[in-house]
Amino acid sequence: MQRPQVLSSRIFFLAALGCIVFIGAVYSRSLDFQFVLDDHRFTADPRIQDAGHIWDYFANYVWAQFTGGPPSFYRPVFLLWMRINFVLSALSPWGWHLLSIAKHVLVATLLGALAWKLLRDSTAALAAATLFALHPAQTESVSWVTVPDPLMSAGVLGGLLCYLKYREGDVSAGEQTSRRKVRRKSEATRLRSIFWLAGSVAAYFAALLAKETAIIFPLLIFALEIVAFESLNLPGGRAQRERASASVSKIGFSKIGFLGISVSGLFRQLAPFLAVTVLYLLMRFNALGSALGTATQHLPWRTVVLSWPVTLWFYVKALLWPVRSYSFADPTFAETFSVRGVLLPLLGLVGAAILLAGLLFWGWRRARPDLDGQRARGLQIALVLGTLLLILPLLLVLNLNALNPGDFLHGRYTYLPLAGLMLLLAAFYSTAGKLRLPLLCAAAALAITFAGLTWAQQKQWKDDAAVFAMAHALAPRNAVVAQHLADTHVDAAMKLGDEGRCGEAVPMLAQVTSDYPQDWYAWAGLGVCYVQLNDLAKAEQSLHRAADISHDPRVNAQWQELRAHMGLPSSVPAN
């Protein structure tokens, strides 16, 4: 098999620089956007705004600054990143959005570096990084500046790169040993090896402390080791496997391990990552009181399992058909088996799995070591890592009882899986032979299409009103989204009232109270506006309703004050 043609260093540098500029231009639209959703809470968090709280990031959970905040997330490195954003940008949305774009470009660069290291194909690496960066599903993770997935993904990809460098050092040492028989590794080689291993462990630990999804990393290392022992000339590689195979009858399978791999050697490679995982779980337990977190809802396991096919199918569509936004969706609980709710999504998943398995089998066959040893080794690892990065993060979101009740489907959960998908596409492209040129043209057309879709879908994140207006259009049966949309209407109406424009505010508030009769804040705003319009009877009725619902002493005092002004006796809100 011929080695794929690669770009010259100069052309590759110019092409990469052009892609970065193009990606930045596509996402530059978000520089004028405001803070949305949780951005307001994080930017207003005293622990983020004031120095001296860094230890609290590691000793407590994300929402500890809010009374009644759910103790479900332990993400100290994510909070540290928020602190860095505040130090550099204060409360400027422009600065936060610029840093978010830069972070996304960094993740794409790490993905490109990983693809190049494995495939030694600069065209494939550049295409994978560009398509990853421009995929429309990424708009949620880039335009919403307090999403932790890019930070976590940077740690995972950086950790994999460091680990490959570490094992590369072991390769050199193993080759020296095999040639010289008795010569030990040089001290410099040993130090470099330790440095890269420490970098991989540190990157993994940082990723874990940014978002829980990074806990898949030891499984990636395990798979990489299995593939490495089978296809790389590492210590324990072909020569050692041959010796191991010859010794199976003498030593026994338990000591040799599966496929001639030393169990003790495999454990030695995994030990630092397992130790870091245990440390993380202890820190998490100290902060949350539970290593696994608390349940946000209590769905029966039958409902959870029946809901898996349609949940996964949602993410398949977000990955492969991003012609519309997948940032919000209607809840897809399946309490009973049905053709539309369970069987059809399941059949779709089976079809996607068969297609993926067929492509993997084809790619693996193309990577047979007897065709091209060095390239085959990297290609096999790329196929395995790409598949695991695609699948494992999505399996974690199937624990519906740990997600937001009624609002658990979001395109941002495909951030790391998209890295896996693009790594697979790069691997397939690098083995395409005569089809490389038409595939490259198709990738260029796809990148332009992605850019147009990303530019269009970004507008949803302009401000809270735009977010929930689009979210409600995407998910009209999502009660959480509908309530948030109502809240944005109330906030907008209250601003109109503060400007003396209650005539415009009253219809908005009346609509909210009609849709959500228990929204006391809307009733209170309606009462205030009626006071400004000198309709005291309606004002008294509205404030009375607000006091009955909220039991808030301030609202009650406002209602009583109005009754006294109207010459009515004081009253007590209904219980």
PDB file of N, CA, C and O in Angstrom, residues 445-485:
ATOM      1  N   ALA A 445     -16.721  20.728   0.251  1.00  0.00           N
ATOM      2  CA  ALA A 445     -18.115  21.152   0.106  1.00  0.00           C
ATOM      3  C   ALA A 445     -18.861  21.020   1.427  1.00  0.00           C
ATOM      4  O   ALA A 445     -19.679  21.881   1.785  1.00  0.00           O
ATOM      5  N   LEU A 446     -18.570  19.945   2.167  1.00  0.00           N
ATOM      6  CA  LEU A 446     -19.221  19.747   3.463  1.00  0.00           C
ATOM      7  C   LEU A 446     -18.801  20.828   4.449  1.00  0.00           C
ATOM      8  O   LEU A 446     -19.627  21.319   5.230  1.00  0.00           O
ATOM      9  N   ALA A 447     -17.524  21.211   4.411  1.00  0.00           N
ATOM     10  CA  ALA A 447     -17.048  22.271   5.304  1.00  0.00           C
ATOM     11  C   ALA A 447     -17.761  23.584   5.022  1.00  0.00           C
ATOM     12  O   ALA A 447     -18.150  24.315   5.946  1.00  0.00           O
ATOM     13  N   ILE A 448     -17.960  23.897   3.754  1.00  0.00           N
ATOM     14  CA  ILE A 448     -18.666  25.133   3.396  1.00  0.00           C
ATOM     15  C   ILE A 448     -20.124  25.056   3.844  1.00  0.00           C
ATOM     16  O   ILE A 448     -20.690  26.027   4.362  1.00  0.00           O
ATOM     17  N   THR A 449     -20.746  23.883   3.656  1.00  0.00           N
ATOM     18  CA  THR A 449     -22.133  23.705   4.109  1.00  0.00           C
ATOM     19  C   THR A 449     -22.221  23.855   5.624  1.00  0.00           C
ATOM     20  O   THR A 449     -23.120  24.525   6.143  1.00  0.00           O
ATOM     21  N   PHE A 450     -21.305  23.212   6.341  1.00  0.00           N
ATOM     22  CA  PHE A 450     -21.268  23.338   7.796  1.00  0.00           C
ATOM     23  C   PHE A 450     -21.107  24.793   8.212  1.00  0.00           C
ATOM     24  O   PHE A 450     -21.753  25.259   9.165  1.00  0.00           O
ATOM     25  N   ALA A 451     -20.245  25.515   7.523  1.00  0.00           N
ATOM     26  CA  ALA A 451     -20.015  26.916   7.877  1.00  0.00           C
ATOM     27  C   ALA A 451     -21.298  27.734   7.750  1.00  0.00           C
ATOM     28  O   ALA A 451     -21.618  28.561   8.620  1.00  0.00           O
ATOM     29  N   GLY A 452     -22.045  27.509   6.663  1.00  0.00           N
ATOM     30  CA  GLY A 452     -23.304  28.229   6.488  1.00  0.00           C
ATOM     31  C   GLY A 452     -24.320  27.879   7.558  1.00  0.00           C
ATOM     32  O   GLY A 452     -24.999  28.765   8.101  1.00  0.00           O
ATOM     33  N   LEU A 453     -24.433  26.586   7.885  1.00  0.00           N
ATOM     34  CA  LEU A 453     -25.374  26.162   8.919  1.00  0.00           C
ATOM     35  C   LEU A 453     -24.961  26.692  10.294  1.00  0.00           C
ATOM     36  O   LEU A 453     -25.809  27.121  11.085  1.00  0.00           O
ATOM     37  N   THR A 454     -23.674  26.656  10.575  1.00  0.00           N
ATOM     38  CA  THR A 454     -23.189  27.164  11.864  1.00  0.00           C
ATOM     39  C   THR A 454     -23.442  28.652  11.992  1.00  0.00           C
ATOM     40  O   THR A 454     -23.877  29.141  13.045  1.00  0.00           O
ATOM     41  N   TRP A 455     -23.178  29.400  10.941  1.00  0.00           N
ATOM     42  CA  TRP A 455     -23.432  30.844  10.962  1.00  0.00           C
ATOM     43  C   TRP A 455     -24.911  31.119  11.232  1.00  0.00           C
ATOM     44  O   TRP A 455     -25.253  31.989  12.032  1.00  0.00           O
ATOM     45  N   ALA A 456     -25.790  30.353  10.588  1.00  0.00           N
ATOM     46  CA  ALA A 456     -27.225  30.577  10.759  1.00  0.00           C
ATOM     47  C   ALA A 456     -27.700  30.150  12.144  1.00  0.00           C
ATOM     48  O   ALA A 456     -28.504  30.852  12.776  1.00  0.00           O
ATOM     49  N   GLN A 457     -27.207  29.013  12.643  1.00  0.00           N
ATOM     50  CA  GLN A 457     -27.695  28.491  13.919  1.00  0.00           C
ATOM     51  C   GLN A 457     -27.159  29.265  15.121  1.00  0.00           C
ATOM     52  O   GLN A 457     -27.712  29.165  16.219  1.00  0.00           O
ATOM     53  N   GLN A 458     -26.110  30.053  14.910  1.00  0.00           N
ATOM     54  CA  GLN A 458     -25.583  30.847  16.021  1.00  0.00           C
ATOM     55  C   GLN A 458     -26.560  31.898  16.525  1.00  0.00           C
ATOM     56  O   GLN A 458     -26.522  32.261  17.702  1.00  0.00           O
ATOM     57  N   LYS A 459     -27.430  32.385  15.658  1.00  0.00           N
ATOM     58  CA  LYS A 459     -28.302  33.489  16.046  1.00  0.00           C
ATOM     59  C   LYS A 459     -29.189  33.137  17.232  1.00  0.00           C
ATOM     60  O   LYS A 459     -29.668  34.031  17.944  1.00  0.00           O
ATOM     61  N   GLN A 460     -29.405  31.847  17.443  1.00  0.00           N
ATOM     62  CA  GLN A 460     -30.214  31.413  18.585  1.00  0.00           C
ATOM     63  C   GLN A 460     -29.612  31.869  19.906  1.00  0.00           C
ATOM     64  O   GLN A 460     -30.332  32.043  20.895  1.00  0.00           O
ATOM     65  N   TRP A 461     -28.279  32.077  19.949  1.00  0.00           N
ATOM     66  CA  TRP A 461     -27.574  32.338  21.200  1.00  0.00           C
ATOM     67  C   TRP A 461     -27.293  33.820  21.422  1.00  0.00           C
ATOM     68  O   TRP A 461     -26.459  34.174  22.261  1.00  0.00           O
ATOM     69  N   LYS A 462     -28.010  34.676  20.713  1.00  0.00           N
ATOM     70  CA  LYS A 462     -27.770  36.110  20.828  1.00  0.00           C
ATOM     71  C   LYS A 462     -28.040  36.624  22.231  1.00  0.00           C
ATOM     72  O   LYS A 462     -27.274  37.402  22.798  1.00  0.00           O
ATOM     73  N   ASP A 463     -29.155  36.226  22.822  1.00  0.00           N
ATOM     74  CA  ASP A 463     -29.513  36.607  24.185  1.00  0.00           C
ATOM     75  C   ASP A 463     -30.545  35.610  24.698  1.00  0.00           C
ATOM     76  O   ASP A 463     -30.949  34.690  23.974  1.00  0.00           O
ATOM     77  N   ASP A 464     -30.966  35.778  25.943  1.00  0.00           N
ATOM     78  CA  ASP A 464     -31.898  34.811  26.531  1.00  0.00           C
ATOM     79  C   ASP A 464     -33.211  34.728  25.766  1.00  0.00           C
ATOM     80  O   ASP A 464     -33.777  33.641  25.583  1.00  0.00           O
ATOM     81  N   ALA A 465     -33.711  35.877  25.330  1.00  0.00           N
ATOM     82  CA  ALA A 465     -34.982  35.868  24.611  1.00  0.00           C
ATOM     83  C   ALA A 465     -34.865  35.058  23.320  1.00  0.00           C
ATOM     84  O   ALA A 465     -35.757  34.261  22.985  1.00  0.00           O
ATOM     85  N   ALA A 466     -33.751  35.232  22.597  1.00  0.00           N
ATOM     86  CA  ALA A 466     -33.553  34.479  21.357  1.00  0.00           C
ATOM     87  C   ALA A 466     -33.376  32.992  21.645  1.00  0.00           C
ATOM     88  O   ALA A 466     -33.890  32.142  20.909  1.00  0.00           O
ATOM     89  N   VAL A 467     -32.655  32.671  22.720  1.00  0.00           N
ATOM     90  CA  VAL A 467     -32.427  31.265  23.071  1.00  0.00           C
ATOM     91  C   VAL A 467     -33.749  30.553  23.294  1.00  0.00           C
ATOM     92  O   VAL A 467     -34.015  29.491  22.698  1.00  0.00           O
ATOM     93  N   PHE A 468     -34.607  31.129  24.124  1.00  0.00           N
ATOM     94  CA  PHE A 468     -35.813  30.402  24.489  1.00  0.00           C
ATOM     95  C   PHE A 468     -36.910  30.517  23.433  1.00  0.00           C
ATOM     96  O   PHE A 468     -37.779  29.648  23.351  1.00  0.00           O
ATOM     97  N   ALA A 469     -36.863  31.564  22.616  1.00  0.00           N
ATOM     98  CA  ALA A 469     -37.799  31.611  21.499  1.00  0.00           C
ATOM     99  C   ALA A 469     -37.506  30.477  20.517  1.00  0.00           C
ATOM    100  O   ALA A 469     -38.416  29.764  20.074  1.00  0.00           O
ATOM    101  N   MET A 470     -36.223  30.288  20.186  1.00  0.00           N
ATOM    102  CA  MET A 470     -35.868  29.196  19.291  1.00  0.00           C
ATOM    103  C   MET A 470     -36.063  27.847  19.970  1.00  0.00           C
ATOM    104  O   MET A 470     -36.523  26.881  19.350  1.00  0.00           O
ATOM    105  N   ALA A 471     -35.710  27.767  21.255  1.00  0.00           N
ATOM    106  CA  ALA A 471     -35.871  26.506  21.981  1.00  0.00           C
ATOM    107  C   ALA A 471     -37.338  26.080  22.006  1.00  0.00           C
ATOM    108  O   ALA A 471     -37.649  24.891  21.850  1.00  0.00           O
ATOM    109  N   HIS A 472     -38.227  27.040  22.186  1.00  0.00           N
ATOM    110  CA  HIS A 472     -39.658  26.707  22.213  1.00  0.00           C
ATOM    111  C   HIS A 472     -40.142  26.267  20.838  1.00  0.00           C
ATOM    112  O   HIS A 472     -41.015  25.395  20.723  1.00  0.00           O
ATOM    113  N   ALA A 473     -39.562  26.858  19.784  1.00  0.00           N
ATOM    114  CA  ALA A 473     -39.919  26.429  18.434  1.00  0.00           C
ATOM    115  C   ALA A 473     -39.422  25.005  18.169  1.00  0.00           C
ATOM    116  O   ALA A 473     -40.099  24.215  17.507  1.00  0.00           O
ATOM    117  N   LEU A 474     -38.231  24.673  18.709  1.00  0.00           N
ATOM    118  CA  LEU A 474     -37.682  23.339  18.531  1.00  0.00           C
ATOM    119  C   LEU A 474     -38.384  22.302  19.397  1.00  0.00           C
ATOM    120  O   LEU A 474     -38.517  21.142  19.009  1.00  0.00           O
ATOM    121  N   ALA A 475     -38.791  22.730  20.595  1.00  0.00           N
ATOM    122  CA  ALA A 475     -39.346  21.794  21.584  1.00  0.00           C
ATOM    123  C   ALA A 475     -40.611  22.375  22.202  1.00  0.00           C
ATOM    124  O   ALA A 475     -40.606  22.804  23.363  1.00  0.00           O
ATOM    125  N   PRO A 476     -41.699  22.428  21.463  1.00  0.00           N
ATOM    126  CA  PRO A 476     -42.924  23.062  21.971  1.00  0.00           C
ATOM    127  C   PRO A 476     -43.550  22.324  23.154  1.00  0.00           C
ATOM    128  O   PRO A 476     -44.345  22.919  23.879  1.00  0.00           O
ATOM    129  N   ARG A 477     -43.185  21.047  23.378  1.00  0.00           N
ATOM    130  CA  ARG A 477     -43.755  20.297  24.498  1.00  0.00           C
ATOM    131  C   ARG A 477     -42.780  20.169  25.673  1.00  0.00           C
ATOM    132  O   ARG A 477     -43.009  19.386  26.593  1.00  0.00           O
ATOM    133  N   ASN A 478     -41.713  20.939  25.617  1.00  0.00           N
ATOM    134  CA  ASN A 478     -40.734  20.936  26.694  1.00  0.00           C
ATOM    135  C   ASN A 478     -41.154  21.960  27.744  1.00  0.00           C
ATOM    136  O   ASN A 478     -41.046  23.166  27.540  1.00  0.00           O
ATOM    137  N   ALA A 479     -41.660  21.466  28.884  1.00  0.00           N
ATOM    138  CA  ALA A 479     -42.202  22.360  29.910  1.00  0.00           C
ATOM    139  C   ALA A 479     -41.132  23.268  30.507  1.00  0.00           C
ATOM    140  O   ALA A 479     -41.408  24.428  30.846  1.00  0.00           O
ATOM    141  N   VAL A 480     -39.913  22.774  30.636  1.00  0.00           N
ATOM    142  CA  VAL A 480     -38.828  23.587  31.191  1.00  0.00           C
ATOM    143  C   VAL A 480     -38.532  24.761  30.277  1.00  0.00           C
ATOM    144  O   VAL A 480     -38.384  25.904  30.717  1.00  0.00           O
ATOM    145  N   VAL A 481     -38.454  24.489  28.984  1.00  0.00           N
ATOM    146  CA  VAL A 481     -38.200  25.549  28.010  1.00  0.00           C
ATOM    147  C   VAL A 481     -39.334  26.566  28.012  1.00  0.00           C
ATOM    148  O   VAL A 481     -39.106  27.783  27.992  1.00  0.00           O
ATOM    149  N   ALA A 482     -40.566  26.078  28.044  1.00  0.00           N
ATOM    150  CA  ALA A 482     -41.717  26.984  28.030  1.00  0.00           C
ATOM    151  C   ALA A 482     -41.714  27.904  29.249  1.00  0.00           C
ATOM    152  O   ALA A 482     -42.004  29.100  29.140  1.00  0.00           O
ATOM    153  N   GLN A 483     -41.367  27.362  30.410  1.00  0.00           N
ATOM    154  CA  GLN A 483     -41.324  28.188  31.609  1.00  0.00           C
ATOM    155  C   GLN A 483     -40.227  29.241  31.510  1.00  0.00           C
ATOM    156  O   GLN A 483     -40.417  30.400  31.891  1.00  0.00           O
ATOM    157  N   HIS A 484     -39.077  28.868  30.998  1.00  0.00           N
ATOM    158  CA  HIS A 484     -37.986  29.834  30.825  1.00  0.00           C
ATOM    159  C   HIS A 484     -38.368  30.916  29.821  1.00  0.00           C
ATOM    160  O   HIS A 484     -38.001  32.086  29.988  1.00  0.00           O
ATOM    161  N   LEU A 485     -39.073  30.527  28.763  1.00  0.00           N
ATOM    162  CA  LEU A 485     -39.526  31.523  27.800  1.00  0.00           C
ATOM    163  C   LEU A 485     -40.475  32.504  28.453  1.00  0.00           C
ATOM    164  O   LEU A 485     -40.394  33.723  28.220  1.00  0.00           O
TER     165      LEU A 485
END
